[in-house]
Tab-separated table of C-alpha atoms in Angstrom:
chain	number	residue	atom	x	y	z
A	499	UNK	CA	0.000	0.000	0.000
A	500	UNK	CA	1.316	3.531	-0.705
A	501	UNK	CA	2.173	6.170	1.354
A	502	UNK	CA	0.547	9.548	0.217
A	503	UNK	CA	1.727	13.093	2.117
A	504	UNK	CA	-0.980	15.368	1.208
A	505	UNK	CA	0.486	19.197	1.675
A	506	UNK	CA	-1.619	22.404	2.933
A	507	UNK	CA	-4.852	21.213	2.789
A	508	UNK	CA	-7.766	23.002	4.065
A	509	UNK	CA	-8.799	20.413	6.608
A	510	UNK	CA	-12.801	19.889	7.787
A	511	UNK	CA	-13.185	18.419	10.734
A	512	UNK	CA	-15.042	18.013	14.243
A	513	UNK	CA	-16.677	21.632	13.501
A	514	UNK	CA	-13.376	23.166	12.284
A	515	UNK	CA	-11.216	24.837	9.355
A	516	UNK	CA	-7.543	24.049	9.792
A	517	UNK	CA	-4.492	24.140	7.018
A	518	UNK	CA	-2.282	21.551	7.601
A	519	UNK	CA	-0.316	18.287	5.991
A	520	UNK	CA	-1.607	14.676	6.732
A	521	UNK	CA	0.295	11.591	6.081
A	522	UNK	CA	-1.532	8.285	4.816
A	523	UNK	CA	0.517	5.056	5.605
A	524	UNK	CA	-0.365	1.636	5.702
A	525	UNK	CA	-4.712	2.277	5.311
A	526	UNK	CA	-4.621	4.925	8.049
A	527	UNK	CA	-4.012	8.267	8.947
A	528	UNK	CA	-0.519	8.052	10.778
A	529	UNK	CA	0.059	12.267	11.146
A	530	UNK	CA	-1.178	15.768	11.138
A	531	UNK	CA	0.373	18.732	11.524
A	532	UNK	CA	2.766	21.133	9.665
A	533	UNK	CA	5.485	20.610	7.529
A	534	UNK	CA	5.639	17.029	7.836
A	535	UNK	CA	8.342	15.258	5.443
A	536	UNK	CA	8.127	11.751	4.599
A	537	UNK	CA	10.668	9.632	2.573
A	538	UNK	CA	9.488	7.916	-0.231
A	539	UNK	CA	5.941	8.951	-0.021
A	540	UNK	CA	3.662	10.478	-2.746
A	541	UNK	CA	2.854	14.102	-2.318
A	542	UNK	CA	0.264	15.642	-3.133
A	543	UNK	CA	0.026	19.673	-3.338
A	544	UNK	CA	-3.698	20.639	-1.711
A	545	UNK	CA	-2.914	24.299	-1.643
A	546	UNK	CA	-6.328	25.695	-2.326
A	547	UNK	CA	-8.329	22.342	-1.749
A	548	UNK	CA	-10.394	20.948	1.167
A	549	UNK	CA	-9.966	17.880	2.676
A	550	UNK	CA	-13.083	16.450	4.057
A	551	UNK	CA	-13.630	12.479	5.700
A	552	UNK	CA	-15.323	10.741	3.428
A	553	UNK	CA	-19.144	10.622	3.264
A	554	UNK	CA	-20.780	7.280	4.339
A	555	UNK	CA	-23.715	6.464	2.469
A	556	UNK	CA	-26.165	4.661	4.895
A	557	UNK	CA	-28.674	4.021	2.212
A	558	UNK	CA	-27.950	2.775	-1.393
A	559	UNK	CA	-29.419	0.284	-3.784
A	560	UNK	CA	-26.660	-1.298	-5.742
A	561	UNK	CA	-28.892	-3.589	-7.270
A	562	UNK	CA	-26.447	-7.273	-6.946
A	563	UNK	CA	-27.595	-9.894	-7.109
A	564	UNK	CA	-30.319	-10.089	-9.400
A	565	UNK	CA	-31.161	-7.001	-10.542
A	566	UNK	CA	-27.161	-6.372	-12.373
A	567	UNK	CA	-29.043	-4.501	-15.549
A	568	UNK	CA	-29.869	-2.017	-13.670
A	569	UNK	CA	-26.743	-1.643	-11.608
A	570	UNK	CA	-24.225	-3.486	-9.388
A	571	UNK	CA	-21.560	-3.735	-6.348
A	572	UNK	CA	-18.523	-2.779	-8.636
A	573	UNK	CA	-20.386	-0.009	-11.225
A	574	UNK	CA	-21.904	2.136	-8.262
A	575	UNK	CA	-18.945	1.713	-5.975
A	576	UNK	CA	-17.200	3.227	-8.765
A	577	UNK	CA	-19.149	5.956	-8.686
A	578	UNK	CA	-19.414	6.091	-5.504
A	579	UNK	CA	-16.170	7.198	-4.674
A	580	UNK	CA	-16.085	8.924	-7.701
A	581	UNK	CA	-18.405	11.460	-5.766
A	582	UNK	CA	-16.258	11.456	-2.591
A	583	UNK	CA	-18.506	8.575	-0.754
A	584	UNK	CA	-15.786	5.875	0.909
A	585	UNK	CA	-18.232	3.621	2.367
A	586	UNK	CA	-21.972	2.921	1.635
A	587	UNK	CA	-24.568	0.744	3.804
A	588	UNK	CA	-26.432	-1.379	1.217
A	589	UNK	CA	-30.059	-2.028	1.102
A	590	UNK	CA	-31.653	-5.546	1.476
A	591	UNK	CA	-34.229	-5.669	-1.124
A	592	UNK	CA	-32.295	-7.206	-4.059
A	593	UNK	CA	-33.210	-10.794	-5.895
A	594	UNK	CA	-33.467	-12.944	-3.856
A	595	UNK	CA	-34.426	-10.774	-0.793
A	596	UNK	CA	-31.864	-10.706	1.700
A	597	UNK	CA	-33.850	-12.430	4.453
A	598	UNK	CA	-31.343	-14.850	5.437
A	599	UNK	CA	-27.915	-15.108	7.140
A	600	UNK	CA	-26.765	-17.310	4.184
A	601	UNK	CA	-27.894	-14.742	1.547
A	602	UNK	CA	-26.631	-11.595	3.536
A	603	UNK	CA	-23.246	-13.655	3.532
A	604	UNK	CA	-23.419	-13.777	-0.527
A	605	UNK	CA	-23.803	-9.827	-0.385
A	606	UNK	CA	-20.883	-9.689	1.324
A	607	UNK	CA	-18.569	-12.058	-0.706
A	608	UNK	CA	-19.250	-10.483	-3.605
A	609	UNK	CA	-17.772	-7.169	-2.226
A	610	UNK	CA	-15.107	-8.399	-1.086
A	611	UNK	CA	-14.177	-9.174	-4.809
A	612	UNK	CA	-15.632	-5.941	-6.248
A	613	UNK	CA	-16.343	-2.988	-3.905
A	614	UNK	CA	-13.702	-0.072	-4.489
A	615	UNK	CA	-16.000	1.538	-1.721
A	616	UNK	CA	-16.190	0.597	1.913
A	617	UNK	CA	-19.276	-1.710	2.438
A	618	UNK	CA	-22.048	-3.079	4.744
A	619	UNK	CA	-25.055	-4.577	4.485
A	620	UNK	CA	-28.510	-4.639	6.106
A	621	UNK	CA	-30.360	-7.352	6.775
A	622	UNK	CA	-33.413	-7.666	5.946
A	623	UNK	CA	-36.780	-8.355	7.555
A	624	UNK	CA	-40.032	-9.538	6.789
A	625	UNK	CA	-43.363	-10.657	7.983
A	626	UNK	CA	-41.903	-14.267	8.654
A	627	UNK	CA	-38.048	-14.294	9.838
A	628	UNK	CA	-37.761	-13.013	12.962
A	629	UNK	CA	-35.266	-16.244	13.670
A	630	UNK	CA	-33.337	-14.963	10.837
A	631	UNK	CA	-33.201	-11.613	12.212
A	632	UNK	CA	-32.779	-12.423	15.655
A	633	UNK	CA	-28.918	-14.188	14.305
A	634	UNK	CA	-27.509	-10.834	12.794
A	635	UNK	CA	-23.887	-10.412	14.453
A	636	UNK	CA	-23.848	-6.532	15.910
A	637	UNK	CA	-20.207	-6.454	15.439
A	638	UNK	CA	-20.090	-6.439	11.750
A	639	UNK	CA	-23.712	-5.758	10.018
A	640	UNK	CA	-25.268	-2.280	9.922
A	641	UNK	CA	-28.475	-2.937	10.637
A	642	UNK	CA	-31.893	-4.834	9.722
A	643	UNK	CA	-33.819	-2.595	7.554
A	644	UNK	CA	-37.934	-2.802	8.017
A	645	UNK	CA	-40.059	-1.566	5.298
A	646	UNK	CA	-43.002	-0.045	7.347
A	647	UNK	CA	-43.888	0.979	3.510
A	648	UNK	CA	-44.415	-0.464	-0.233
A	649	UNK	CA	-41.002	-2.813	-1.349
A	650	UNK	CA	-40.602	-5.420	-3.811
A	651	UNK	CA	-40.599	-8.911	-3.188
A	652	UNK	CA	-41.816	-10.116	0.343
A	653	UNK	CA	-40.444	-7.221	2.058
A	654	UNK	CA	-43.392	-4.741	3.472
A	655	UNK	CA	-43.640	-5.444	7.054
A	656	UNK	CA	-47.638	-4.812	7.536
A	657	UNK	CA	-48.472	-7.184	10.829
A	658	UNK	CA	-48.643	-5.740	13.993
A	659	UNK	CA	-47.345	-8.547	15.607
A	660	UNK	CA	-44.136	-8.928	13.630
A	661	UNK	CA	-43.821	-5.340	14.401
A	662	UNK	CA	-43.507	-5.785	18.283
A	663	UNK	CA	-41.353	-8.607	17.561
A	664	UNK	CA	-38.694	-7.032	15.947
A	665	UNK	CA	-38.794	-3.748	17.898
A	666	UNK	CA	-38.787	-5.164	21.233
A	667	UNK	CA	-35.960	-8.385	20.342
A	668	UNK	CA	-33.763	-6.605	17.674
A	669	UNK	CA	-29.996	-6.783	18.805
A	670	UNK	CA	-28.881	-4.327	16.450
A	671	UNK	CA	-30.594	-0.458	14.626
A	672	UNK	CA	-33.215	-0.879	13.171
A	673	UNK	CA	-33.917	1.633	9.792
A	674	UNK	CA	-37.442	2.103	8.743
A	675	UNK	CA	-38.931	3.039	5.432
A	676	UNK	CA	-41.672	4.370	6.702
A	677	UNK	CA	-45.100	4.874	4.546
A	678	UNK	CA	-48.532	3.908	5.657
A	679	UNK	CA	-49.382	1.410	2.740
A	680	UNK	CA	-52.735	1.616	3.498
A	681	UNK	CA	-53.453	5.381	3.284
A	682	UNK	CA	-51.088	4.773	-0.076
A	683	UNK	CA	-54.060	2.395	-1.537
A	684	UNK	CA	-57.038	4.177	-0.607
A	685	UNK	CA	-55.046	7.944	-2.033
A	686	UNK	CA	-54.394	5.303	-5.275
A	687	UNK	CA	-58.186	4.232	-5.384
A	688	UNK	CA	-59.077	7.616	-5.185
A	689	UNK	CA	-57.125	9.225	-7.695
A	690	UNK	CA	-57.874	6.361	-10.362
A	691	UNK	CA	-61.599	6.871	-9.360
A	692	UNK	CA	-61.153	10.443	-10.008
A	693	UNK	CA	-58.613	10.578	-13.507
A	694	UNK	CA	-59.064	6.695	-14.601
A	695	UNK	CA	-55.614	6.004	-16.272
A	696	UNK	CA	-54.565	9.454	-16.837
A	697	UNK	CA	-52.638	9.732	-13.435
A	698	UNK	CA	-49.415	11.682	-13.995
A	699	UNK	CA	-45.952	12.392	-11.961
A	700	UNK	CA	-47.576	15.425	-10.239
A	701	UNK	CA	-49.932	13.332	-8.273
A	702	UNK	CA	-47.182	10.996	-7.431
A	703	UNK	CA	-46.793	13.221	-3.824
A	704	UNK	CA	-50.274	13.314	-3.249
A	705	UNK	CA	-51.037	9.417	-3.599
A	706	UNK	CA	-47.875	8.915	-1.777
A	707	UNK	CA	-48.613	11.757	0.828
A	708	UNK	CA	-47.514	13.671	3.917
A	709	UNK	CA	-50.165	11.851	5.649
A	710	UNK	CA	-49.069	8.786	4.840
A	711	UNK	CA	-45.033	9.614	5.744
A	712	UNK	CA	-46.515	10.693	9.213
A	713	UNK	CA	-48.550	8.115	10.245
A	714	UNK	CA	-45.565	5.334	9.683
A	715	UNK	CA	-43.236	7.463	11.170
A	716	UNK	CA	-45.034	8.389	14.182
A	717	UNK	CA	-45.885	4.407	14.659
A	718	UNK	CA	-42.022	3.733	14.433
A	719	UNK	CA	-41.167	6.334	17.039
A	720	UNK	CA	-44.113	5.063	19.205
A	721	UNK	CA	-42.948	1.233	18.887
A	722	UNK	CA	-39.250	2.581	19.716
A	723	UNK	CA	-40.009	4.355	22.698
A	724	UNK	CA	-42.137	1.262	24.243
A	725	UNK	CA	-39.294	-0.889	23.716
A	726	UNK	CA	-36.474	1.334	23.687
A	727	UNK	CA	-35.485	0.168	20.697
A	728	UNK	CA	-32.285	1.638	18.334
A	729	UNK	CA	-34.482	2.751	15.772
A	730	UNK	CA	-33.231	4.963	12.801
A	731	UNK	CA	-35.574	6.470	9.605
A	732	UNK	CA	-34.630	7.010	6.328
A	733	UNK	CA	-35.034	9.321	4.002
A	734	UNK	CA	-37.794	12.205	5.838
A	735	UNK	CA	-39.610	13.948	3.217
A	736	UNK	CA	-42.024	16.111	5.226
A	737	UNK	CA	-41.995	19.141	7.470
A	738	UNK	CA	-44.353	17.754	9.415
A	739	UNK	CA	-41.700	14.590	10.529
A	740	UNK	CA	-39.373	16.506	11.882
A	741	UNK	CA	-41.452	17.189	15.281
A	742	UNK	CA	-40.833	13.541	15.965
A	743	UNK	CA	-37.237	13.995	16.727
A	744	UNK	CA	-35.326	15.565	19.341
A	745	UNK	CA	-32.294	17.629	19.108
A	746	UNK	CA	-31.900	18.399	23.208
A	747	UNK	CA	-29.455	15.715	24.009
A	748	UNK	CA	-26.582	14.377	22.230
A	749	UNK	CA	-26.205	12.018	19.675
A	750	UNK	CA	-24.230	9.503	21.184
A	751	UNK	CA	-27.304	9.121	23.762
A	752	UNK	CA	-30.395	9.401	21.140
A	753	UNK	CA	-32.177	5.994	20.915
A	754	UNK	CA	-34.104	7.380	18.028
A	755	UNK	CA	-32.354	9.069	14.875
A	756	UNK	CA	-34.072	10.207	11.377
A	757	UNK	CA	-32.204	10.272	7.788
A	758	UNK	CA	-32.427	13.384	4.922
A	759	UNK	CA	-31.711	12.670	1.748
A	760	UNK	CA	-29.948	14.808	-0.826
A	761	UNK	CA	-33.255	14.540	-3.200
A	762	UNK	CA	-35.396	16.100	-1.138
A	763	UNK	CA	-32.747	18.794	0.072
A	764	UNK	CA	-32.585	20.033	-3.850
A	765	UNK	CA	-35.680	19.167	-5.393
A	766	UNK	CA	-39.594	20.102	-4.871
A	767	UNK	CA	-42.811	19.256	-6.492
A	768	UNK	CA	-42.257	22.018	-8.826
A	769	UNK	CA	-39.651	19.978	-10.502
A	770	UNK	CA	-41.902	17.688	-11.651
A	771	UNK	CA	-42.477	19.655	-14.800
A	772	UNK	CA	-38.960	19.566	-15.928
A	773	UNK	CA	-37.465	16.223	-14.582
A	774	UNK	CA	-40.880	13.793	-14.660
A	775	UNK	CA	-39.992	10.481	-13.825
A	776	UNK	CA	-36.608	10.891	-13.272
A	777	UNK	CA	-37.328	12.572	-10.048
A	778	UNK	CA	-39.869	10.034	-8.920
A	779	UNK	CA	-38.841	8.606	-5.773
A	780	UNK	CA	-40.364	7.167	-2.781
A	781	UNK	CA	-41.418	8.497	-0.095
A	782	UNK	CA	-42.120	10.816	-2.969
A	783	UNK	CA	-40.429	14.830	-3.468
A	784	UNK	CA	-42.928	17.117	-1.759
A	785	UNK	CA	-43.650	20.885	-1.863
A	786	UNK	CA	-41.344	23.727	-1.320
A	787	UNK	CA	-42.438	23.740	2.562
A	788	UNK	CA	-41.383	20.104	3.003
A	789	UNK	CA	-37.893	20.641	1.036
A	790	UNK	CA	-37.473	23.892	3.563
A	791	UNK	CA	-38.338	22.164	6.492
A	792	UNK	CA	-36.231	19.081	5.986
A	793	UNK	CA	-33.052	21.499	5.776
A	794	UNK	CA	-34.390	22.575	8.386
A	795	UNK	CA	-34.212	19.956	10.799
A	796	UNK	CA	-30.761	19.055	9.323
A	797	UNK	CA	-29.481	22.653	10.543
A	798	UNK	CA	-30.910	22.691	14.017
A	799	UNK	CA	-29.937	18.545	14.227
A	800	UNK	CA	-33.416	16.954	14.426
A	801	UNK	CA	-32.173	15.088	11.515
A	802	UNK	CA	-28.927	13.519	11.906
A	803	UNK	CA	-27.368	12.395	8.962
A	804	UNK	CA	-28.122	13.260	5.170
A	805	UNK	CA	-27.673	10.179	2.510
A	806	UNK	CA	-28.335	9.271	-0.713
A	807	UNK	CA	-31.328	6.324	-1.434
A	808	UNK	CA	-29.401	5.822	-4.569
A	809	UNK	CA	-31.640	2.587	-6.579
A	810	UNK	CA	-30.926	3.382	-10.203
A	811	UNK	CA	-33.274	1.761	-12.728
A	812	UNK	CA	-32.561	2.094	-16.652
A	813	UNK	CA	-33.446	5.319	-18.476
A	814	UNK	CA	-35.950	2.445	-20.513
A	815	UNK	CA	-37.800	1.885	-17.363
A	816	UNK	CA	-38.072	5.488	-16.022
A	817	UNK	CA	-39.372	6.380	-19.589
A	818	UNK	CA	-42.209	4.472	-19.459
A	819	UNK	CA	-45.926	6.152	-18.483
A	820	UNK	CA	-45.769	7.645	-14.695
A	821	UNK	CA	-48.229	4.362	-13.110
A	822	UNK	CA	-44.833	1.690	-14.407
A	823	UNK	CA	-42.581	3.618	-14.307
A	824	UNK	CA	-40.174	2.388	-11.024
A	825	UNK	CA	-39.623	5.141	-7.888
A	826	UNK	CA	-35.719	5.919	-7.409
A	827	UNK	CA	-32.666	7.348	-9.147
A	828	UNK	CA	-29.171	7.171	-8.774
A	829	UNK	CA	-27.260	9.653	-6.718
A	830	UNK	CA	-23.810	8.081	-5.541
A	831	UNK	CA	-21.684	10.739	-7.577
A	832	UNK	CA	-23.510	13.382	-7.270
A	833	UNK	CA	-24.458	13.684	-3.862
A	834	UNK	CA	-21.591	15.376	-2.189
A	835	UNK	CA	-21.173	17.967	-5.273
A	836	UNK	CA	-24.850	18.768	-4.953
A	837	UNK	CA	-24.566	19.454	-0.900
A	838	UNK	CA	-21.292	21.742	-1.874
A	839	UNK	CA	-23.229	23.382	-4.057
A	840	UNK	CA	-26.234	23.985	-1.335
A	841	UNK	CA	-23.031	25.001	0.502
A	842	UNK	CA	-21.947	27.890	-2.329
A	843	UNK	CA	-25.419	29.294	-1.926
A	844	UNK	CA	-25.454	29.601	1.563
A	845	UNK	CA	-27.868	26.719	2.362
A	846	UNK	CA	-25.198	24.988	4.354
A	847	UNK	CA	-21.683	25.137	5.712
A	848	UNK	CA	-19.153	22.618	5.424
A	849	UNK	CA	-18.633	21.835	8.853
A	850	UNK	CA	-21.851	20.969	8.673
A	851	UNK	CA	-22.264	18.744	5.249
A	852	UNK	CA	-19.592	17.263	7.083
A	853	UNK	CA	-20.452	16.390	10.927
A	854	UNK	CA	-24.034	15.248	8.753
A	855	UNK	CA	-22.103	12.933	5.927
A	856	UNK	CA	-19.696	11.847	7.933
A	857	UNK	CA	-19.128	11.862	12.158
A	858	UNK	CA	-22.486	11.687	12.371
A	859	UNK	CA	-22.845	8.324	10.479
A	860	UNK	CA	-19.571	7.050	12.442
A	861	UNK	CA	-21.406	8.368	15.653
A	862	UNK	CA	-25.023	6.979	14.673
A	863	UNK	CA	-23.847	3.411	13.646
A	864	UNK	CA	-20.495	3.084	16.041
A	865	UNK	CA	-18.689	2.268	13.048
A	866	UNK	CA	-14.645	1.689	14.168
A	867	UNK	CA	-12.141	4.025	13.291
A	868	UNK	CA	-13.944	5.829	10.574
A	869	UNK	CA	-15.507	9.057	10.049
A	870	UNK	CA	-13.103	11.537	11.080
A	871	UNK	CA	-9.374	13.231	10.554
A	872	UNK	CA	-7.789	11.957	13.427
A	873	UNK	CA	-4.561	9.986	13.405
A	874	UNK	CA	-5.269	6.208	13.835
A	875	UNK	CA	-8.236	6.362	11.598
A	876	UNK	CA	-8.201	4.738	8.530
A	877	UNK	CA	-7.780	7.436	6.029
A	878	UNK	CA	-11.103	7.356	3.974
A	879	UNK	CA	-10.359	11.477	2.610
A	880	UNK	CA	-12.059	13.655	0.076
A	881	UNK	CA	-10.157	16.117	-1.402
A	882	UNK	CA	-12.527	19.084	-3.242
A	883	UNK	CA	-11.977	21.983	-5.097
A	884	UNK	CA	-14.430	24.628	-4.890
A	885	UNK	CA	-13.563	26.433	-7.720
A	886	UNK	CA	-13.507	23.679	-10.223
A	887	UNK	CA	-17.038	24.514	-12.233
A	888	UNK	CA	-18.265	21.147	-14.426
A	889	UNK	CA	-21.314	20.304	-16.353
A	890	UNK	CA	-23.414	17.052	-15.368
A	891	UNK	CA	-23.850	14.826	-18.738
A	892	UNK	CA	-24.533	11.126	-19.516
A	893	UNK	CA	-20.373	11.171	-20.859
A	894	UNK	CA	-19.196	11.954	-17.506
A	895	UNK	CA	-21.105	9.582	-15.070
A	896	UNK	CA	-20.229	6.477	-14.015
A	897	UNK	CA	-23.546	4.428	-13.044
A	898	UNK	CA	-24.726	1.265	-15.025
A	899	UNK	CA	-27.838	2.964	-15.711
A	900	UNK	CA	-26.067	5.937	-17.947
A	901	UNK	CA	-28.129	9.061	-16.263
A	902	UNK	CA	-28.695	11.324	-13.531
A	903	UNK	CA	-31.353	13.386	-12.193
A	904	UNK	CA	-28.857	16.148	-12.454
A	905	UNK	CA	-28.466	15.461	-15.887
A	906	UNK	CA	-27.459	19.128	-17.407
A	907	UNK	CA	-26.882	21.007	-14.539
A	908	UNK	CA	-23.688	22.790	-13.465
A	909	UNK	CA	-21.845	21.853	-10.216
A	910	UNK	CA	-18.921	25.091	-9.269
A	911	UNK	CA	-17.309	22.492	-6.737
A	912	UNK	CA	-15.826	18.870	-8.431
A	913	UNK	CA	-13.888	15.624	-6.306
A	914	UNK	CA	-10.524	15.921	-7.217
A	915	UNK	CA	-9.060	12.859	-5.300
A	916	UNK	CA	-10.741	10.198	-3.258
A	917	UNK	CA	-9.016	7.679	-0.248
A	918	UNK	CA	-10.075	4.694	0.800
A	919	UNK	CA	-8.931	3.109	3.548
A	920	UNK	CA	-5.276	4.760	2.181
A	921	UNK	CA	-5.629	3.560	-0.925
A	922	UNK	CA	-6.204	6.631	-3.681
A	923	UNK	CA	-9.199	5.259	-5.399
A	924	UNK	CA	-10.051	8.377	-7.120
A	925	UNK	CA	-8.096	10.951	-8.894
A	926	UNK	CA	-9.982	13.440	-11.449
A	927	UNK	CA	-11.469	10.992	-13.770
A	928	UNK	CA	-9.099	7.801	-12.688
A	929	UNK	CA	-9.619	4.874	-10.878
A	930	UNK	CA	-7.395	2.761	-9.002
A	931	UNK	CA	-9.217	-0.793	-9.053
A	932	UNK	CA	-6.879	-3.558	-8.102
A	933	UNK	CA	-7.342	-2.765	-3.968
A	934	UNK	CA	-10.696	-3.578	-2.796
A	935	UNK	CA	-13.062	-1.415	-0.050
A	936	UNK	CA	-12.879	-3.086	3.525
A	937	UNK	CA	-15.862	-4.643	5.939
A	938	UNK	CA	-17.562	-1.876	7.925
A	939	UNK	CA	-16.745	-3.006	11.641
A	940	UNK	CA	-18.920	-1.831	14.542
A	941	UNK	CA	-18.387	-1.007	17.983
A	942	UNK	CA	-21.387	-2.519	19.558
């Protein structure tokens, strides 16, 4: 493994702005401070640049096994780090369903011969394998993910019962997609009642609704607090959500954490017009108030961490008429740009993209030795340049899937290099592919 010395970089870290050198040997960070030397290592001039940790992606969809034309581990951990994410959390809802230990152990083989990224999976839960669940080793799995909402497969989680079960036994966080499928059906019924066939992607919000959001959230926070469960919930897309969460005590001591997602930071239902399908995600992109008060609650730490949800599908399938077309988009490479663009515009600062991209998701999951600048870390490091304008196009992506919901718009900051666990996986358009991401280990 190399040894990099990166020189006079703009560090951002634990709420701070500091110049200084930091030297990369053997996967970690083994100095910082000024005017290091090091013989024989590889410098790097970051004069000008910012050097952020890495963002960890606790929600992606890379699609492997069984769904590979739309995406898989290798393609979108390529682009992954591409975008300045070093480690991703992947979802369980691939072919077959990752509902057992045996499958979840497949998941993980096959990054070990592919990832470039830093990986862990989720297992999975469904109405019938709570003795499945009930197996998942704390030390090195993420979490079991519970879709309180619509999923493919024999994923949505709809009896009470099972519920109770899972809350009140789990041995590990559990993350929530939480949408009342119910109030879904009867807003679907409705509208088909009302427009027969002719539903479009502006009433995608309305049949997947606030109301809907709310009521599966608020049941998920209820459930945790009567069984003190670790409970964590993706991807908030309402104002009205963020009430459920508290920002009066520290993270390390919340029992109950909540997820943003860059989509519904950037884009509201008056995108619709513009971006159709390609924007369709679910829970689905709300109004203006929603987007507003999401950023909200990431500012004044209601919400704790902000990730991606990327689940690409192929431009041929989001083309198709608004009632087949699938819900999600890819985001891995564009995530991180988009934030330091919210960041240009005065939406956000970078300590804060950071602590929400990065400690937090160390903090939130007690991953080991990840998530900051601090020497004995491993060095998972962004380096940016915020004066590096480039144009988002179908030539300069790297998903499986060939687009991007920010297909033709202009980004002023771009990912110049990209560490993982010390190995330079990433530099302006190159990829170093013959070292593999590591396991995700967890303090628990």
């Amino acid at each position: 493994m190399n040894t990099y010395l990166i020189k006079a970089a703009t560090l951002v870290n634990e709420g701070e702005k500091i110049v200084a050198d930091v030297l990369i040997k053997d996967g970690f960070i083994a100095k910082i401070g000024h005017n290091l030397t090091a013989t024989g290592a590889e410098e790097i001039n970051a004069e000008g640049l910012y050097l952020l940790p890495g963002m960890i992606d606790d929600q992606v969809h890379f699609r492997e096994p069984g769904l590979t034309h739309k995406a898989d581990i290798f393609t979108e951990s390529m682009a992954a780090v591409a975008g300045g994410i070093t480690s991703f959390m992947e979802m369980p809802n691939t072919v077959p369903n990752t509902l057992t230990q045996e499958l979840l152990a497949d998941k993980y083989q096959i990054a070990s011969e592919t990832s470039l990224a830093n990986y862990s999976f989720y297992m999975g839960a469904s109405n019938d394998n709570i003795e499945e669940v009930l197996k998942t080793n704390p030390k090195n799995v993420c979490g079991i993910k519970v879709f309180m909402g619509s999923s493919t497969g024999n994923m949505l989680v709809d009896n009470e019962k099972t519920l109770e079960n899972i809350f009140s036994k789990a041995p590990i966080l559990v993350a929530t997609h939480c949408e009342d499928e119910a109030t879904i059906r009867q807003n679907l019924a409705d509208f088909k009642t009302k427009y027969g066939e002719a539903l479009t992607i502006e009433m995608h919000p309305l049949i997947r609704s606030a109301e809907a959001c709310y009521k599966s959230s608020s049941l998920a926070v209820e459930l945790a607090k009567s069984y003190k469960t670790r409970l964590h919930i993706l991807h908030i897309s309402t104002a009205k959500e963020i009430a459920l969460f508290d920002n009066s005590i520290p993270l390390k001591d919340k029992k109950i954490t909540a997820e943003a997602c860059v989509h519904h930071l950037w884009f509201n239902d008056q995108d619709y017009a513009a971006k159709g399908n390609f924007i369709k995600w679910n829970p689905a992109v709300k109004t203006a108030e929603d987007q507003n008060g999401i950023l909200a609650g990431v500012l004044n730490d209601q919400i704790d961490v902000i990730a991606t949800d990327h689940a690409p599908h192929t431009l041929e399938e989001k083309n198709q008429p608004y009632t087949q077309a699938p819900s999600g988009g890819p985001l891995v490479q564009h995530a991180l740009p988009a934030l330091l663009e919210m960041h240009l515009q005065g939406k956000i600062s970078l300590e804060k993209i950071v602590e929400k991209t990065a400690h937090n998701l160390a903090i939130c999951f007690d991953i080991e030795k990840r998530g900051f600048i601090r020497e004995g870390y491993w060095a998972d490091l962004v380096l940016v340049d915020l004066n590096d304008a480039w144009k988002v196009t179908k030539l300069n992506n790297f998903y499986k899937c060939g687009w991007s919901p920010f297909d033709g718009d202009t980004f002023q900051a771009s990912i110049t290099h990209t560490f993982v666990s010390g190995n330079l996986a990433y530099h302006k358009g190159r990829f170093t592919t013959d070292q593999i991401g590591q396991r995700l280990t967890f303090a628990r």
